[in-house]
mmCIF file of C-alpha atoms in Angstrom:
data_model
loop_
_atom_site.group_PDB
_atom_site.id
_atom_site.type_symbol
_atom_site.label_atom_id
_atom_site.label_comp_id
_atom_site.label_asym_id
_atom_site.label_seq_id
_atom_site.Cartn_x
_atom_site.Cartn_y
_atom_site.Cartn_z
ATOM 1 C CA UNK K 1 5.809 -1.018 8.789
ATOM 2 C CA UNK K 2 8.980 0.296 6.991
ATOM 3 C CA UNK K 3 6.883 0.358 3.534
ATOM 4 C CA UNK K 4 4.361 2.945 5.075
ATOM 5 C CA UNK K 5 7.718 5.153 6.409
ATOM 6 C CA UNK K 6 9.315 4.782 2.855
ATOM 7 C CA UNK K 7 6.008 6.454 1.476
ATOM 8 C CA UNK K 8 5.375 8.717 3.933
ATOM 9 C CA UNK K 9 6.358 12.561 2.777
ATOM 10 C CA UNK K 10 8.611 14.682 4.657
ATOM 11 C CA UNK K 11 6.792 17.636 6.688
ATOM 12 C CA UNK K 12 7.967 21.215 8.495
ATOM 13 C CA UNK K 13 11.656 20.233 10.025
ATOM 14 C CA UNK K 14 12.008 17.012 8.333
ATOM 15 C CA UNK K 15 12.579 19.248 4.806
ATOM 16 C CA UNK K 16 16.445 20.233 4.995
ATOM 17 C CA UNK K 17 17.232 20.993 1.225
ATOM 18 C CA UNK K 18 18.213 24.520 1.968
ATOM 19 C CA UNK K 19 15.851 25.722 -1.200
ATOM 20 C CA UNK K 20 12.860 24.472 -2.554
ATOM 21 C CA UNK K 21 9.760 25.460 -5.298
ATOM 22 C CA UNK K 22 7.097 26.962 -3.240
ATOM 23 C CA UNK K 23 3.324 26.015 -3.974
ATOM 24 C CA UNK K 24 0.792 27.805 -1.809
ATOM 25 C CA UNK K 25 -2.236 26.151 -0.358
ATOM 26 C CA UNK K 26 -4.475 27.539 -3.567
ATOM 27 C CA UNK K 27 -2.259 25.829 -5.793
ATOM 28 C CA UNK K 28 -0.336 29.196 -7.022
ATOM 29 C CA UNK K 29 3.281 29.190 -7.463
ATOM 30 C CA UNK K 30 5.289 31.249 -4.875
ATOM 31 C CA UNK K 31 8.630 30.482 -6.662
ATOM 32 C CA UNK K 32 12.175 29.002 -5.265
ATOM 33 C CA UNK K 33 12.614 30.390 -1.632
ATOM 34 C CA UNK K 34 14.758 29.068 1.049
ATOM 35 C CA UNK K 35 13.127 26.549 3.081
ATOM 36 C CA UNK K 36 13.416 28.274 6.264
ATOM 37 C CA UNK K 37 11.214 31.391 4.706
ATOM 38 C CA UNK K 38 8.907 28.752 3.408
ATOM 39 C CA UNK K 39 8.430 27.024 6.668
ATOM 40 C CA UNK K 40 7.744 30.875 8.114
ATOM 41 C CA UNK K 41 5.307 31.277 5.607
ATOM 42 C CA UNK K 42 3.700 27.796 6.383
ATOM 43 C CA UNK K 43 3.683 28.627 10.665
ATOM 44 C CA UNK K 44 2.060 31.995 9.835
ATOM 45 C CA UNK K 45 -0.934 30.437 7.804
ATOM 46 C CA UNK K 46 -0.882 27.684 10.836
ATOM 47 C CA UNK K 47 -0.366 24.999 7.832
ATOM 48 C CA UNK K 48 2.190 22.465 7.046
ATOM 49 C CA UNK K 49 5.182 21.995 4.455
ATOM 50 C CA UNK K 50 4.927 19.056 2.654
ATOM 51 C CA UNK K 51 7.336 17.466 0.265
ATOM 52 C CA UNK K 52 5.178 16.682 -2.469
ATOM 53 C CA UNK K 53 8.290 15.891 -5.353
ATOM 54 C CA UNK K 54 11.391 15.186 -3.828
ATOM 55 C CA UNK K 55 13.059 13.938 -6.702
ATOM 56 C CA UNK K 56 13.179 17.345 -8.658
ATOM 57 C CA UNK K 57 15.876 19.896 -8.931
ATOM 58 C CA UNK K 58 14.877 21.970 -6.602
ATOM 59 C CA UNK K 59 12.327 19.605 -4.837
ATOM 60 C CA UNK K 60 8.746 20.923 -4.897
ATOM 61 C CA UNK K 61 6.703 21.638 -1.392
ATOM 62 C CA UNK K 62 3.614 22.768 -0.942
ATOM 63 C CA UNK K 63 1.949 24.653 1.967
ATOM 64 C CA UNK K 64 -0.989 22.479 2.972
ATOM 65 C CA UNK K 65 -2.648 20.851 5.978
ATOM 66 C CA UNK K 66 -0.810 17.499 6.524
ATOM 67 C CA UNK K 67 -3.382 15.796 8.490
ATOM 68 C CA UNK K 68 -6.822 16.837 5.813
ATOM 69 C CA UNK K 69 -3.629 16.263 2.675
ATOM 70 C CA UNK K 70 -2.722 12.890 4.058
ATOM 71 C CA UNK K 71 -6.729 11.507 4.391
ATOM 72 C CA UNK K 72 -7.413 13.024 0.658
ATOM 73 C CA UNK K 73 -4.384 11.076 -0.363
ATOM 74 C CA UNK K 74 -5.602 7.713 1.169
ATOM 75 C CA UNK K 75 -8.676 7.873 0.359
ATOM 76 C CA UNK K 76 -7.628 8.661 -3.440
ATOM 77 C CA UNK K 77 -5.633 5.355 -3.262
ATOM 78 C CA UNK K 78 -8.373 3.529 -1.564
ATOM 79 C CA UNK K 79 -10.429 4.511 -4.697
ATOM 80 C CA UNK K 80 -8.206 3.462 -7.253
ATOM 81 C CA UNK K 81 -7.926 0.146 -5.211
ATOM 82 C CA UNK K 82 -11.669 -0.659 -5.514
ATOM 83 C CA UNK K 83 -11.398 0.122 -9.052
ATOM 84 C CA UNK K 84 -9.131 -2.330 -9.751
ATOM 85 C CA UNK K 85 -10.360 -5.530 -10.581
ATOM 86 C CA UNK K 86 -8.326 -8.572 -11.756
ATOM 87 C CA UNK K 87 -10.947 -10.451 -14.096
ATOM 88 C CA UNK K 88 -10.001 -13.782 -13.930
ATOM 89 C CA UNK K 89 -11.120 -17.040 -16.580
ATOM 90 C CA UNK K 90 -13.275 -19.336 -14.683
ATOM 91 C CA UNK K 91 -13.530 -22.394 -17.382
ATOM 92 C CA UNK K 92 -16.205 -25.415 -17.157
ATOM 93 C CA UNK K 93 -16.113 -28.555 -19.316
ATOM 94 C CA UNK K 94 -18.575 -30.111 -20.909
ATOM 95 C CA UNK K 95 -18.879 -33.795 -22.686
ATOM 96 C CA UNK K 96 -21.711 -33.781 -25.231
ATOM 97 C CA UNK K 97 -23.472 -36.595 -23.982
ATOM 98 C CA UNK K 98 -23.703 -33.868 -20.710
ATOM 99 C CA UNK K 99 -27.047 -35.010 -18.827
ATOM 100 C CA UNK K 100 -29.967 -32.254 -18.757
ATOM 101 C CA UNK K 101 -29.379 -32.167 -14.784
ATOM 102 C CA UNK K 102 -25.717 -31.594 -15.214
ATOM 103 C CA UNK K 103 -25.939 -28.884 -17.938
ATOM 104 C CA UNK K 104 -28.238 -27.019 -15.627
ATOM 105 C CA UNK K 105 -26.008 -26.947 -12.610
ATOM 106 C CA UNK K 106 -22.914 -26.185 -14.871
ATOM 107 C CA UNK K 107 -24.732 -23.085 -16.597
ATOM 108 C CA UNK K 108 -25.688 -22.171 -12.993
ATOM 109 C CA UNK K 109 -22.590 -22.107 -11.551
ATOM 110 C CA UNK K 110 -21.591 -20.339 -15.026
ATOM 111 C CA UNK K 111 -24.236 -18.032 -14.594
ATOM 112 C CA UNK K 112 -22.887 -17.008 -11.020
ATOM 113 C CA UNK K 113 -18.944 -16.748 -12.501
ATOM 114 C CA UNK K 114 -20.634 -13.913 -14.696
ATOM 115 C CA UNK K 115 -22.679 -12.070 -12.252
ATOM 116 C CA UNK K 116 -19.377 -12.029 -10.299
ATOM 117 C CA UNK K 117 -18.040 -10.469 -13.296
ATOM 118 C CA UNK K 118 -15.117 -12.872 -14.103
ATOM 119 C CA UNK K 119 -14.525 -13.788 -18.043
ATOM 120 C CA UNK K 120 -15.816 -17.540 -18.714
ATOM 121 C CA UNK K 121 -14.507 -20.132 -21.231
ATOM 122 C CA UNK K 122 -16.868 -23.020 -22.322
ATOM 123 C CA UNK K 123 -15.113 -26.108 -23.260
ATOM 124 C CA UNK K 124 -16.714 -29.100 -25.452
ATOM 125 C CA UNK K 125 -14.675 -31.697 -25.282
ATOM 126 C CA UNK K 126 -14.468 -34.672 -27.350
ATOM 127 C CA UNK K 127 -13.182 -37.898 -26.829
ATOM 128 C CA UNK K 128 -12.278 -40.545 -29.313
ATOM 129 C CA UNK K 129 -14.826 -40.867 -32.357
ATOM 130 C CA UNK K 130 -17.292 -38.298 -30.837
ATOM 131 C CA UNK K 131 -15.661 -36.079 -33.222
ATOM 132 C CA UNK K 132 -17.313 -37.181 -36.297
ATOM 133 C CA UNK K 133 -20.281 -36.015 -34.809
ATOM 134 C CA UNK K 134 -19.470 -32.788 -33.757
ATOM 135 C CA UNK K 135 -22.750 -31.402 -34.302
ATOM 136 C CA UNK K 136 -24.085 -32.526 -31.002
ATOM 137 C CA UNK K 137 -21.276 -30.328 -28.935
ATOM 138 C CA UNK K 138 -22.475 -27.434 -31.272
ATOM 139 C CA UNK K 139 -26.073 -27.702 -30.132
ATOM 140 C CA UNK K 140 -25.195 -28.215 -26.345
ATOM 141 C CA UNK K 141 -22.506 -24.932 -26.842
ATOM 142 C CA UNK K 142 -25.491 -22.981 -28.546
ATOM 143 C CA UNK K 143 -27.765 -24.453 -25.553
ATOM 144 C CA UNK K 144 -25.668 -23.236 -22.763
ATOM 145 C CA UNK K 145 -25.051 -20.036 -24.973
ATOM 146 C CA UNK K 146 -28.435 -19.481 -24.660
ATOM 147 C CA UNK K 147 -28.894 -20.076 -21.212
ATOM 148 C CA UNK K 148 -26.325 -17.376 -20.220
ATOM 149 C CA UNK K 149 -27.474 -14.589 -23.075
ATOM 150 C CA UNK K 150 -29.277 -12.791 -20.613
ATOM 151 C CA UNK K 151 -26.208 -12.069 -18.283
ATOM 152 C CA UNK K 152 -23.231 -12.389 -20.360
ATOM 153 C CA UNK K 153 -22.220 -11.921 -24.031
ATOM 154 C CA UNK K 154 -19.821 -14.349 -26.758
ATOM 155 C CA UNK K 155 -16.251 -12.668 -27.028
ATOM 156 C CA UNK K 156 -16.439 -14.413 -30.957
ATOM 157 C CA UNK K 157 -18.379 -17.514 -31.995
ATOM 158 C CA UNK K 158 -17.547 -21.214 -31.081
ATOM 159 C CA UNK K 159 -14.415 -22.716 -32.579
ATOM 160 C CA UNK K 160 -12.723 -25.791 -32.769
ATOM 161 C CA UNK K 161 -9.196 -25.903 -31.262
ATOM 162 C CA UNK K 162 -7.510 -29.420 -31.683
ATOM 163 C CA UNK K 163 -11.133 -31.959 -29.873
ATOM 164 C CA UNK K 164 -12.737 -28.719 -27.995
ATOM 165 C CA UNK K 165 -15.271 -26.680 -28.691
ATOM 166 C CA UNK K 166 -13.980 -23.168 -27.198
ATOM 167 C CA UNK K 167 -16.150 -20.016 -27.142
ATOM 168 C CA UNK K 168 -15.368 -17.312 -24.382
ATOM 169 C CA UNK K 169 -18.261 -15.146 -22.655
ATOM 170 C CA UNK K 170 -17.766 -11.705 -20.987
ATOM 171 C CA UNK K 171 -20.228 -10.236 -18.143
ATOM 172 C CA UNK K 172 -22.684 -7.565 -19.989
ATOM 173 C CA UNK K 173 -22.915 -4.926 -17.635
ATOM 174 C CA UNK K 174 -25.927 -3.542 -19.105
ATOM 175 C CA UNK K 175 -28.012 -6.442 -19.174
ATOM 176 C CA UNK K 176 -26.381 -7.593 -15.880
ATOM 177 C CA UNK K 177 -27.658 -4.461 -14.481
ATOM 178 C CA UNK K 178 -31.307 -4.532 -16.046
ATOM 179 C CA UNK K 179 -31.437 -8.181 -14.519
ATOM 180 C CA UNK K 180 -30.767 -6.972 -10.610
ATOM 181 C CA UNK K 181 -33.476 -4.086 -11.253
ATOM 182 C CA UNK K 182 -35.968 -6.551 -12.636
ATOM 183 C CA UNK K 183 -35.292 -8.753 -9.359
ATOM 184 C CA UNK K 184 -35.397 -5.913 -6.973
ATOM 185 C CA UNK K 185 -38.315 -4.505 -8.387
ATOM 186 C CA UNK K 186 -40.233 -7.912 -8.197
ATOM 187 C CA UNK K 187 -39.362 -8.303 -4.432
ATOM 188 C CA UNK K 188 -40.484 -5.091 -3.613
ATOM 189 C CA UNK K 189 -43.625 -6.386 -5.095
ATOM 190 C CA UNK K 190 -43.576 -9.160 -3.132
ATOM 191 C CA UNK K 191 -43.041 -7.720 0.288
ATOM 192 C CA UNK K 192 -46.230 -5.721 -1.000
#
């Protein structure tokens, strides 16, 4: 509850810097005036002061309407909050003697990490003398590659760190997109 009164600009009487840089409600610059004149000015338009930079020499307020100012502003910050998205690396192992069964319901739960749009890492790993033949974790990495091709796409091309195969996949937004219009458009056929 304090955070939100920390935030929260000062309006009309709450102002008592005795001058301030006046902004009119069209954005135009009225100049350094005393705030008492500026709150005047504010009362006779039947609009609000509001202490838009207190930190500058003189502070800068603006003649607005608090309660339409204050919705813009939260609904600006609600915006930039849905806009943020923290991608996160979902990783799934794989052996390369990985069963057909298993491979599928590991690429499907890949799949679904990429339609979520998180970042993926496919891991190969090798134990003891599987190494010397690691041509089999190549063609399971280029099978589950091309299993997800249609939703995501390679960051760089499989490499060996230390017993793992590593490659990292991205979500394509493009072909992410093209996929949900191809489903919606074949339900709509359906419900036909």
């Amino acid at each position: 509850m304090k955070d939100k009164h920390k935030k929260r600009e000062r309006v009309n009487d709450e102002i008592r810097i005795p001058q301030v840089r006046l902004i009119d409600e069209n954005g135009n610059s009225l100049g350094i005036v005393n705030t008492q004149e500026a709150l005047n000015i504010a009362n006779n338009r039947e609009l609000d002061l509001v202490e838009i930079s207190p930190n500058a020499k003189p502070p800068v307020c603006k003649i607005v309407d608090y309660g339409k100012y204050n919705y813009e502003k939260q609904k600006k910050e609600k915006q930039a909050k849905k806009q943020q998205f923290v991608m996160q690396v979902k990783e799934i192992r794989f052996n390369p003697n990985t069963d057909k069964h298993d491979l599928e319901f590991k690429a499907k739960h890949l799949r679904h990490f990429l339609l979520e749009g998180h970042k993926i890492k496919i891991s190969v790993i090798f134990r003891g003398r599987m190494i010397t033949h690691a041509e089999f974790g190549e063609k399971l990495m280029s099978e589950v590659i091309s299993k997800l091709d249609d939703v995501g796409k390679l960051e760089s091309s499989p490499k060996m760190e230390g017993k793992q195969l590593i490659v990292y996949m991205t979500p394509d937004k493009n072909k992410i997109k093209a996929l949900k219009e191809k489903q919606r458009s074949e339900s709509t056929q359906q419900n036909l």
